[in-house]
Amino acid sequence: MAAIYSLFIVNKSGGLIFYKEYGSAGRMDTNDSLRVASLWHSMHAISQQLSPTLGCTGIELLEADTFDLHCFQSLTGTKFFVVCEPGTQQMEGLLKHIYELYTDYVLKNPFYEMEMPIRCELLISTCRRPYRRIVLRCWGDECTLNFVFCSFFPPVH
Amino acid sequence: MIGVGKIKQYSNVLDKPLSKGKQEVSLSAFAFLFSELVQYNQTQVDNIAELERRLEDAGYAVGARVLELLCHRDKGNRRETRLLGILSFVHSTVWKVLFGKVADSLEKGTEHEDEYMISEKELLVNRFISIPKDMGTFNCGAFVAGIVRGVLDSAGFPAVVTAHFVPMEGQQRPRTTILIKFAEEVLRREARLG
């Protein structure tokens, strides 16, 4: 069994514009989620500069002991990333799917202001469904959340 | 050459049937264009009622043209003169040309004699639109209401047409109802015709 813990959408200047949790345990408060988003944004930018390969577009996958972080960056610099259980498959497809939903329900909505937090009901409600479906299809059941975000920042000894 | 001989030759250009036109338009292109239309109008107004009115006016122009075109293309330059005739014309013919399907339902208002409703589970113009909470009951279907008003008005059935969200049980999204309230003279004429 595998599950998705949370989904982030970050605008091109590193601000968190959409955040959603899937599950009950290991919740993050608003400040933490904003911090994670801007931290990831900076790490992503640094990784582009440090990468030995030419034309690197930044980190796509971060594997940790307790979670995987898959990231997709659109051509305009908006980043989509999901935090999921280690070893979860098909996350690239899921991120592309979310990107598609974003272009439909956010960018085609006349009341959305670019780079601002997403409050589009339609995206929020459709986001809820596809996930469940994808998770169910792949693993038969959704597992409970057991995700401790602190492991992102290992304690210093 | 392939296809030669299949095309009927018309000596007179006026005898040629009017082309059906391209039946399909990119939904994305339309959605972006409509979104821009709403955004532009939003910059021109101070309140929501005004925005609704402007969208309706934009639709009115479309409706007037659609009636002209469809009467010429489908009905041999005749138009409906009876109330139910024109309503079903809007509900089926107009809807099919504009949205590729007939409207979900056409009903008569229960409370008032002069009210009719066209309901649509998911109106094409509202497909990708989420209304912010602070805009209250605003509905971008005002544009479609304008189209309906344009068709009815040009056909000689002046009416007040408005778009409303109606919540549906067991459905996340409300459906859109286009409410048509005919002018008194229309009903009087209808009664006279029997």
mmCIF file of C-alpha atoms in Angstrom:
data_model
loop_
_atom_site.group_PDB
_atom_site.id
_atom_site.type_symbol
_atom_site.label_atom_id
_atom_site.label_comp_id
_atom_site.label_asym_id
_atom_site.label_seq_id
_atom_site.Cartn_x
_atom_site.Cartn_y
_atom_site.Cartn_z
ATOM 1 C CA MET A 1 0.000 0.000 0.000
ATOM 2 C CA ALA A 2 1.133 3.495 -0.738
ATOM 3 C CA ALA A 3 -0.400 6.881 -0.380
ATOM 4 C CA ILE A 4 -0.015 10.496 -1.175
ATOM 5 C CA TYR A 5 0.506 12.724 1.822
ATOM 6 C CA SER A 6 0.188 16.183 0.402
ATOM 7 C CA LEU A 7 0.167 18.300 -2.712
ATOM 8 C CA PHE A 8 1.767 21.707 -3.182
ATOM 9 C CA ILE A 9 1.589 24.211 -6.007
ATOM 10 C CA VAL A 10 4.206 26.940 -5.889
ATOM 11 C CA ASN A 11 4.232 30.012 -8.112
ATOM 12 C CA LYS A 12 7.283 31.162 -9.977
ATOM 13 C CA SER A 13 8.476 33.402 -7.173
ATOM 14 C CA GLY A 14 8.293 30.687 -4.548
ATOM 15 C CA GLY A 15 4.983 31.538 -2.924
ATOM 16 C CA LEU A 16 2.647 28.714 -2.002
ATOM 17 C CA ILE A 17 -0.562 29.102 -3.964
ATOM 18 C CA PHE A 18 -2.198 25.754 -3.288
ATOM 19 C CA TYR A 19 -1.785 23.192 -0.557
ATOM 20 C CA LYS A 20 -3.791 20.117 0.185
ATOM 21 C CA GLU A 21 -3.357 17.268 2.631
ATOM 22 C CA TYR A 22 -4.548 13.735 2.073
ATOM 23 C CA GLY A 23 -4.862 12.012 5.384
ATOM 24 C CA SER A 24 -5.190 12.960 9.004
ATOM 25 C CA ALA A 25 -1.919 12.399 10.837
ATOM 26 C CA GLY A 26 1.258 14.455 10.496
ATOM 27 C CA ARG A 27 -0.527 17.668 9.664
ATOM 28 C CA MET A 28 1.424 20.761 8.929
ATOM 29 C CA ASP A 29 0.237 24.191 9.951
ATOM 30 C CA THR A 30 0.004 27.039 7.477
ATOM 31 C CA ASN A 31 3.364 28.521 8.382
ATOM 32 C CA ASP A 32 5.138 25.205 7.968
ATOM 33 C CA SER A 33 3.600 24.559 4.598
ATOM 34 C CA LEU A 34 4.606 28.026 3.401
ATOM 35 C CA ARG A 35 8.109 27.413 4.687
ATOM 36 C CA VAL A 36 8.387 24.065 2.955
ATOM 37 C CA ALA A 37 7.163 25.574 -0.293
ATOM 38 C CA SER A 38 9.672 28.405 -0.357
ATOM 39 C CA LEU A 39 12.435 26.145 0.866
ATOM 40 C CA TRP A 40 11.769 23.703 -1.916
ATOM 41 C CA HIS A 41 11.638 26.544 -4.402
ATOM 42 C CA SER A 42 15.121 27.690 -3.371
ATOM 43 C CA MET A 43 16.554 24.179 -3.277
ATOM 44 C CA HIS A 44 15.174 23.570 -6.723
ATOM 45 C CA ALA A 45 16.817 26.727 -8.044
ATOM 46 C CA ILE A 46 20.140 25.893 -6.378
ATOM 47 C CA SER A 47 20.082 22.364 -7.750
ATOM 48 C CA GLN A 48 19.784 23.762 -11.251
ATOM 49 C CA GLN A 49 22.936 25.800 -10.726
ATOM 50 C CA LEU A 50 24.915 23.031 -9.049
ATOM 51 C CA SER A 51 23.999 20.251 -11.410
ATOM 52 C CA PRO A 52 26.939 18.840 -13.368
ATOM 53 C CA THR A 53 24.707 18.077 -16.355
ATOM 54 C CA LEU A 54 23.947 20.765 -18.882
ATOM 55 C CA GLY A 55 20.412 22.051 -19.189
ATOM 56 C CA CYS A 56 19.282 20.610 -15.876
ATOM 57 C CA THR A 57 15.768 21.689 -14.932
ATOM 58 C CA GLY A 58 16.077 21.032 -11.215
ATOM 59 C CA ILE A 59 15.294 18.230 -8.792
ATOM 60 C CA GLU A 60 12.522 15.937 -9.910
ATOM 61 C CA LEU A 61 12.629 13.404 -7.120
ATOM 62 C CA LEU A 62 13.836 13.585 -3.553
ATOM 63 C CA GLU A 63 13.975 10.269 -1.726
ATOM 64 C CA ALA A 64 14.064 10.258 2.050
ATOM 65 C CA ASP A 65 13.616 7.514 4.614
ATOM 66 C CA THR A 66 10.024 8.305 5.359
ATOM 67 C CA PHE A 67 8.784 9.937 2.174
ATOM 68 C CA ASP A 68 9.404 10.667 -1.499
ATOM 69 C CA LEU A 69 8.954 14.111 -2.980
ATOM 70 C CA HIS A 70 8.149 14.258 -6.676
ATOM 71 C CA CYS A 71 8.333 17.613 -8.398
ATOM 72 C CA PHE A 72 7.187 18.837 -11.783
ATOM 73 C CA GLN A 73 7.935 22.284 -13.105
ATOM 74 C CA SER A 74 5.841 23.744 -15.900
ATOM 75 C CA LEU A 75 7.342 25.882 -18.650
ATOM 76 C CA THR A 76 6.186 29.039 -16.922
ATOM 77 C CA GLY A 77 7.997 28.145 -13.699
ATOM 78 C CA THR A 78 5.031 27.008 -11.648
ATOM 79 C CA LYS A 79 6.042 23.997 -9.592
ATOM 80 C CA PHE A 80 3.786 21.132 -8.611
ATOM 81 C CA PHE A 81 5.004 18.667 -6.038
ATOM 82 C CA VAL A 82 3.584 15.778 -4.115
ATOM 83 C CA VAL A 83 4.907 14.229 -0.956
ATOM 84 C CA CYS A 84 4.151 10.527 -0.875
ATOM 85 C CA GLU A 85 5.107 7.261 0.728
ATOM 86 C CA PRO A 86 8.554 5.947 -0.310
ATOM 87 C CA GLY A 87 8.521 3.948 -3.495
ATOM 88 C CA THR A 88 5.185 5.214 -4.756
ATOM 89 C CA GLN A 89 4.989 4.765 -8.504
ATOM 90 C CA GLN A 90 3.410 6.751 -11.312
ATOM 91 C CA MET A 91 3.770 10.106 -9.633
ATOM 92 C CA GLU A 92 4.989 11.789 -12.846
ATOM 93 C CA GLY A 93 1.700 10.901 -14.460
ATOM 94 C CA LEU A 94 -0.216 12.212 -11.498
ATOM 95 C CA LEU A 95 1.672 15.509 -11.545
ATOM 96 C CA LYS A 96 0.986 15.919 -15.260
ATOM 97 C CA HIS A 97 -2.654 15.263 -14.524
ATOM 98 C CA ILE A 98 -2.693 17.916 -11.817
ATOM 99 C CA TYR A 99 -1.004 20.322 -14.189
ATOM 100 C CA GLU A 100 -3.773 19.652 -16.679
ATOM 101 C CA LEU A 101 -6.409 20.345 -14.035
ATOM 102 C CA TYR A 102 -4.578 23.530 -13.114
ATOM 103 C CA THR A 103 -4.565 24.789 -16.704
ATOM 104 C CA ASP A 104 -8.264 23.992 -17.030
ATOM 105 C CA TYR A 105 -9.791 25.085 -13.774
ATOM 106 C CA VAL A 106 -7.409 27.796 -12.684
ATOM 107 C CA LEU A 107 -6.044 29.448 -15.792
ATOM 108 C CA LYS A 108 -9.364 29.437 -17.642
ATOM 109 C CA ASN A 109 -11.158 30.959 -14.700
ATOM 110 C CA PRO A 110 -11.684 34.687 -15.249
ATOM 111 C CA PHE A 111 -11.697 35.350 -11.506
ATOM 112 C CA TYR A 112 -8.256 33.945 -10.843
ATOM 113 C CA GLU A 113 -5.433 36.422 -10.431
ATOM 114 C CA MET A 114 -2.127 35.090 -11.669
ATOM 115 C CA GLU A 115 0.390 34.084 -8.984
ATOM 116 C CA MET A 116 -2.204 34.461 -6.240
ATOM 117 C CA PRO A 117 -3.456 31.671 -3.958
ATOM 118 C CA ILE A 118 -5.865 29.346 -5.729
ATOM 119 C CA ARG A 119 -9.367 29.448 -4.349
ATOM 120 C CA CYS A 120 -11.104 27.856 -7.301
ATOM 121 C CA GLU A 121 -13.757 25.541 -5.958
ATOM 122 C CA LEU A 122 -13.610 23.441 -9.076
ATOM 123 C CA LEU A 123 -9.944 22.608 -8.747
ATOM 124 C CA ILE A 124 -10.351 21.876 -5.080
ATOM 125 C CA SER A 125 -13.277 19.554 -5.651
ATOM 126 C CA THR A 126 -11.772 17.786 -8.665
ATOM 127 C CA CYS A 127 -8.455 17.394 -6.893
ATOM 128 C CA ARG A 128 -10.158 15.433 -4.214
ATOM 129 C CA ARG A 129 -11.570 12.897 -6.633
ATOM 130 C CA PRO A 130 -8.727 12.038 -9.041
ATOM 131 C CA TYR A 131 -6.362 11.328 -6.206
ATOM 132 C CA ARG A 132 -8.617 8.900 -4.537
ATOM 133 C CA ARG A 133 -9.175 7.217 -7.844
ATOM 134 C CA ILE A 134 -5.528 6.996 -8.753
ATOM 135 C CA VAL A 135 -4.510 5.818 -5.328
ATOM 136 C CA LEU A 136 -7.264 3.237 -5.262
ATOM 137 C CA ARG A 137 -6.493 2.005 -8.729
ATOM 138 C CA CYS A 138 -2.832 1.477 -8.018
ATOM 139 C CA TRP A 139 -2.915 -0.010 -4.583
ATOM 140 C CA GLY A 140 -6.352 -1.212 -3.847
ATOM 141 C CA ASP A 141 -6.688 0.741 -0.671
ATOM 142 C CA GLU A 142 -5.646 3.986 0.854
ATOM 143 C CA CYS A 143 -3.392 3.614 3.800
ATOM 144 C CA THR A 144 -3.355 5.738 6.869
ATOM 145 C CA LEU A 145 -0.932 8.519 7.057
ATOM 146 C CA ASN A 146 2.216 8.034 8.993
ATOM 147 C CA PHE A 147 4.334 10.861 7.883
ATOM 148 C CA VAL A 148 6.577 12.848 10.127
ATOM 149 C CA PHE A 149 7.746 15.896 8.370
ATOM 150 C CA CYS A 150 10.547 16.511 10.862
ATOM 151 C CA SER A 151 12.585 13.859 9.123
ATOM 152 C CA PHE A 152 12.961 16.374 6.335
ATOM 153 C CA PHE A 153 15.311 18.211 8.655
ATOM 154 C CA PRO A 154 17.312 15.521 10.469
ATOM 155 C CA PRO A 155 18.235 16.404 14.046
ATOM 156 C CA VAL A 156 21.749 17.710 14.510
ATOM 157 C CA HIS A 157 23.916 15.649 16.856
ATOM 158 C CA MET B 1 -9.421 12.887 -59.474
ATOM 159 C CA ILE B 2 -11.120 11.540 -56.406
ATOM 160 C CA GLY B 3 -14.415 13.126 -55.608
ATOM 161 C CA VAL B 4 -14.940 14.749 -58.975
ATOM 162 C CA GLY B 5 -18.465 14.287 -60.199
ATOM 163 C CA LYS B 6 -19.794 13.902 -56.709
ATOM 164 C CA ILE B 7 -20.178 17.624 -56.203
ATOM 165 C CA LYS B 8 -23.420 18.870 -57.634
ATOM 166 C CA GLN B 9 -22.937 21.816 -59.919
ATOM 167 C CA TYR B 10 -25.120 24.813 -59.286
ATOM 168 C CA SER B 11 -25.539 27.288 -62.095
ATOM 169 C CA ASN B 12 -26.593 29.971 -59.677
ATOM 170 C CA VAL B 13 -24.688 30.698 -56.507
ATOM 171 C CA LEU B 14 -27.947 31.548 -54.747
ATOM 172 C CA ASP B 15 -29.243 28.008 -55.284
ATOM 173 C CA LYS B 16 -26.312 26.560 -53.409
ATOM 174 C CA PRO B 17 -27.271 25.487 -49.904
ATOM 175 C CA LEU B 18 -25.702 27.538 -47.155
ATOM 176 C CA SER B 19 -22.713 25.713 -45.732
ATOM 177 C CA LYS B 20 -23.160 24.092 -42.363
ATOM 178 C CA GLY B 21 -20.071 25.835 -41.176
ATOM 179 C CA LYS B 22 -17.392 24.238 -39.101
ATOM 180 C CA GLN B 23 -19.143 22.253 -36.405
ATOM 181 C CA GLU B 24 -16.312 22.046 -33.941
ATOM 182 C CA VAL B 25 -14.417 24.760 -32.155
ATOM 183 C CA SER B 26 -11.599 24.261 -29.692
ATOM 184 C CA LEU B 27 -13.049 24.327 -26.190
ATOM 185 C CA SER B 28 -9.813 25.684 -24.762
ATOM 186 C CA ALA B 29 -9.720 28.549 -27.229
ATOM 187 C CA PHE B 30 -13.309 29.394 -26.400
ATOM 188 C CA ALA B 31 -12.718 29.126 -22.663
ATOM 189 C CA PHE B 32 -9.760 31.502 -22.804
ATOM 190 C CA LEU B 33 -11.620 33.957 -25.017
ATOM 191 C CA PHE B 34 -14.647 33.917 -22.761
ATOM 192 C CA SER B 35 -12.442 34.311 -19.715
ATOM 193 C CA GLU B 36 -10.876 37.384 -21.288
ATOM 194 C CA LEU B 37 -14.309 38.748 -22.140
ATOM 195 C CA VAL B 38 -15.343 38.457 -18.504
ATOM 196 C CA GLN B 39 -12.059 39.922 -17.276
ATOM 197 C CA TYR B 40 -12.279 42.859 -19.660
ATOM 198 C CA ASN B 41 -15.838 43.631 -18.652
ATOM 199 C CA GLN B 42 -14.851 43.354 -15.022
ATOM 200 C CA THR B 43 -12.417 46.220 -15.464
ATOM 201 C CA GLN B 44 -15.182 48.382 -16.905
ATOM 202 C CA VAL B 45 -17.736 48.087 -14.132
ATOM 203 C CA ASP B 46 -18.205 49.068 -10.490
ATOM 204 C CA ASN B 47 -20.652 46.409 -9.389
ATOM 205 C CA ILE B 48 -21.764 42.909 -10.176
ATOM 206 C CA ALA B 49 -25.165 43.868 -11.580
ATOM 207 C CA GLU B 50 -23.399 46.011 -14.131
ATOM 208 C CA LEU B 51 -21.067 43.149 -15.060
ATOM 209 C CA GLU B 52 -24.035 40.863 -15.504
ATOM 210 C CA ARG B 53 -25.702 43.434 -17.758
ATOM 211 C CA ARG B 54 -22.610 43.841 -19.907
ATOM 212 C CA LEU B 55 -22.235 40.092 -20.379
ATOM 213 C CA GLU B 56 -25.879 39.898 -21.286
ATOM 214 C CA ASP B 57 -25.463 42.636 -23.876
ATOM 215 C CA ALA B 58 -22.524 40.771 -25.389
ATOM 216 C CA GLY B 59 -24.727 37.692 -25.637
ATOM 217 C CA TYR B 60 -27.625 39.671 -27.078
ATOM 218 C CA ALA B 61 -25.609 40.495 -30.196
ATOM 219 C CA VAL B 62 -24.757 36.825 -30.635
ATOM 220 C CA GLY B 63 -28.400 35.813 -30.238
ATOM 221 C CA ALA B 64 -29.657 38.253 -32.835
ATOM 222 C CA ARG B 65 -27.163 36.927 -35.362
ATOM 223 C CA VAL B 66 -27.775 33.282 -34.500
ATOM 224 C CA LEU B 67 -31.503 33.708 -35.127
ATOM 225 C CA GLU B 68 -30.849 35.309 -38.491
ATOM 226 C CA LEU B 69 -28.447 32.585 -39.534
ATOM 227 C CA LEU B 70 -30.515 29.641 -38.355
ATOM 228 C CA CYS B 71 -33.749 30.911 -39.863
ATOM 229 C CA HIS B 72 -31.987 31.218 -43.165
ATOM 230 C CA ARG B 73 -30.065 27.972 -42.981
ATOM 231 C CA ASP B 74 -32.483 25.559 -41.357
ATOM 232 C CA LYS B 75 -35.918 26.986 -41.842
ATOM 233 C CA GLY B 76 -35.919 28.434 -45.336
ATOM 234 C CA ASN B 77 -36.244 32.010 -44.161
ATOM 235 C CA ARG B 78 -39.189 31.340 -41.905
ATOM 236 C CA ARG B 79 -39.233 31.899 -38.209
ATOM 237 C CA GLU B 80 -41.398 30.673 -35.401
ATOM 238 C CA THR B 81 -44.346 32.864 -34.509
ATOM 239 C CA ARG B 82 -45.775 30.877 -31.620
ATOM 240 C CA LEU B 83 -44.490 30.874 -28.067
ATOM 241 C CA LEU B 84 -43.866 27.154 -27.722
ATOM 242 C CA GLY B 85 -42.414 26.997 -31.206
ATOM 243 C CA ILE B 86 -39.783 29.613 -30.501
ATOM 244 C CA LEU B 87 -38.996 28.086 -27.117
ATOM 245 C CA SER B 88 -38.341 24.674 -28.534
ATOM 246 C CA PHE B 89 -36.358 26.311 -31.319
ATOM 247 C CA VAL B 90 -34.094 27.874 -28.670
ATOM 248 C CA HIS B 91 -33.997 24.723 -26.596
ATOM 249 C CA SER B 92 -33.049 22.407 -29.434
ATOM 250 C CA THR B 93 -31.869 24.128 -32.615
ATOM 251 C CA VAL B 94 -30.034 27.073 -31.104
ATOM 252 C CA TRP B 95 -28.555 25.006 -28.288
ATOM 253 C CA LYS B 96 -27.352 22.351 -30.714
ATOM 254 C CA VAL B 97 -25.604 24.862 -32.928
ATOM 255 C CA LEU B 98 -23.987 26.708 -30.027
ATOM 256 C CA PHE B 99 -23.217 23.916 -27.587
ATOM 257 C CA GLY B 100 -23.408 20.741 -29.655
ATOM 258 C CA LYS B 101 -26.363 19.294 -27.726
ATOM 259 C CA VAL B 102 -29.935 20.099 -26.857
ATOM 260 C CA ALA B 103 -30.522 21.749 -23.502
ATOM 261 C CA ASP B 104 -31.180 19.381 -20.604
ATOM 262 C CA SER B 105 -34.700 20.563 -19.983
ATOM 263 C CA LEU B 106 -37.332 23.110 -20.877
ATOM 264 C CA GLU B 107 -40.007 23.728 -18.286
ATOM 265 C CA LYS B 108 -42.873 26.056 -17.638
ATOM 266 C CA GLY B 109 -42.720 28.018 -14.414
ATOM 267 C CA THR B 110 -45.168 26.747 -11.825
ATOM 268 C CA GLU B 111 -45.886 30.044 -10.139
ATOM 269 C CA HIS B 112 -46.218 32.374 -13.078
ATOM 270 C CA GLU B 113 -47.843 31.833 -16.441
ATOM 271 C CA ASP B 114 -45.294 33.931 -18.270
ATOM 272 C CA GLU B 115 -42.170 32.169 -17.018
ATOM 273 C CA TYR B 116 -40.237 29.405 -18.720
ATOM 274 C CA MET B 117 -36.985 27.785 -17.710
ATOM 275 C CA ILE B 118 -34.218 26.182 -19.672
ATOM 276 C CA SER B 119 -31.964 24.153 -17.401
ATOM 277 C CA GLU B 120 -28.508 22.880 -18.075
ATOM 278 C CA LYS B 121 -26.571 20.596 -15.772
ATOM 279 C CA GLU B 122 -23.261 21.969 -16.872
ATOM 280 C CA LEU B 123 -23.412 25.050 -19.010
ATOM 281 C CA LEU B 124 -20.509 25.177 -21.436
ATOM 282 C CA VAL B 125 -19.490 28.708 -20.486
ATOM 283 C CA ASN B 126 -19.382 27.731 -16.807
ATOM 284 C CA ARG B 127 -17.342 24.583 -17.340
ATOM 285 C CA PHE B 128 -14.077 25.946 -15.938
ATOM 286 C CA ILE B 129 -15.374 28.861 -13.907
ATOM 287 C CA SER B 130 -15.497 29.033 -10.126
ATOM 288 C CA ILE B 131 -17.324 32.057 -8.784
ATOM 289 C CA PRO B 132 -15.569 33.633 -5.805
ATOM 290 C CA LYS B 133 -17.655 33.703 -2.645
ATOM 291 C CA ASP B 134 -17.742 37.487 -2.453
ATOM 292 C CA MET B 135 -19.519 37.693 -5.801
ATOM 293 C CA GLY B 136 -22.628 36.090 -4.374
ATOM 294 C CA THR B 137 -25.082 34.765 -6.906
ATOM 295 C CA PHE B 138 -23.329 36.064 -9.978
ATOM 296 C CA ASN B 139 -23.481 33.628 -12.873
ATOM 297 C CA CYS B 140 -21.449 33.848 -16.081
ATOM 298 C CA GLY B 141 -24.431 32.192 -17.711
ATOM 299 C CA ALA B 142 -25.635 35.795 -18.052
ATOM 300 C CA PHE B 143 -23.911 35.628 -21.413
ATOM 301 C CA VAL B 144 -26.095 32.702 -22.468
ATOM 302 C CA ALA B 145 -29.138 34.461 -21.032
ATOM 303 C CA GLY B 146 -28.218 37.359 -23.305
ATOM 304 C CA ILE B 147 -28.077 35.026 -26.295
ATOM 305 C CA VAL B 148 -31.529 33.696 -25.478
ATOM 306 C CA ARG B 149 -32.855 37.225 -25.057
ATOM 307 C CA GLY B 150 -31.276 38.192 -28.377
ATOM 308 C CA VAL B 151 -32.976 35.322 -30.187
ATOM 309 C CA LEU B 152 -36.368 35.923 -28.560
ATOM 310 C CA ASP B 153 -36.294 39.682 -28.949
ATOM 311 C CA SER B 154 -35.320 39.532 -32.610
ATOM 312 C CA ALA B 155 -38.041 36.981 -33.254
ATOM 313 C CA GLY B 156 -40.638 39.324 -31.769
ATOM 314 C CA PHE B 157 -40.911 37.837 -28.303
ATOM 315 C CA PRO B 158 -39.536 40.478 -25.956
ATOM 316 C CA ALA B 159 -38.598 38.929 -22.644
ATOM 317 C CA VAL B 160 -36.447 39.395 -19.590
ATOM 318 C CA VAL B 161 -33.926 36.567 -19.383
ATOM 319 C CA THR B 162 -31.729 35.827 -16.381
ATOM 320 C CA ALA B 163 -29.330 33.060 -15.378
ATOM 321 C CA HIS B 164 -29.364 31.452 -11.949
ATOM 322 C CA PHE B 165 -27.536 28.725 -10.111
ATOM 323 C CA VAL B 166 -29.854 26.092 -8.710
ATOM 324 C CA PRO B 167 -28.334 23.617 -6.248
ATOM 325 C CA MET B 168 -29.053 19.984 -7.014
ATOM 326 C CA GLU B 169 -29.325 17.190 -4.523
ATOM 327 C CA GLY B 170 -26.469 14.741 -4.557
ATOM 328 C CA GLN B 171 -24.474 16.903 -6.962
ATOM 329 C CA GLN B 172 -21.501 18.999 -6.085
ATOM 330 C CA ARG B 173 -22.105 21.569 -8.759
ATOM 331 C CA PRO B 174 -25.312 23.537 -9.038
ATOM 332 C CA ARG B 175 -27.063 23.519 -12.363
ATOM 333 C CA THR B 176 -27.697 26.688 -14.305
ATOM 334 C CA THR B 177 -31.249 27.702 -15.052
ATOM 335 C CA ILE B 178 -32.055 30.293 -17.681
ATOM 336 C CA LEU B 179 -35.260 31.981 -16.582
ATOM 337 C CA ILE B 180 -37.348 33.550 -19.334
ATOM 338 C CA LYS B 181 -40.061 36.006 -18.382
ATOM 339 C CA PHE B 182 -42.058 37.096 -21.404
ATOM 340 C CA ALA B 183 -43.473 40.573 -21.804
ATOM 341 C CA GLU B 184 -47.214 41.024 -21.343
ATOM 342 C CA GLU B 185 -47.854 41.805 -24.989
ATOM 343 C CA VAL B 186 -46.417 38.442 -26.019
ATOM 344 C CA LEU B 187 -48.868 36.568 -23.829
ATOM 345 C CA ARG B 188 -51.767 38.712 -24.965
ATOM 346 C CA ARG B 189 -50.912 38.037 -28.594
ATOM 347 C CA GLU B 190 -50.511 34.347 -27.850
ATOM 348 C CA ALA B 191 -53.954 34.248 -26.233
ATOM 349 C CA ARG B 192 -55.476 35.997 -29.226
ATOM 350 C CA LEU B 193 -53.949 33.440 -31.591
ATOM 351 C CA GLY B 194 -55.540 30.718 -29.472
#
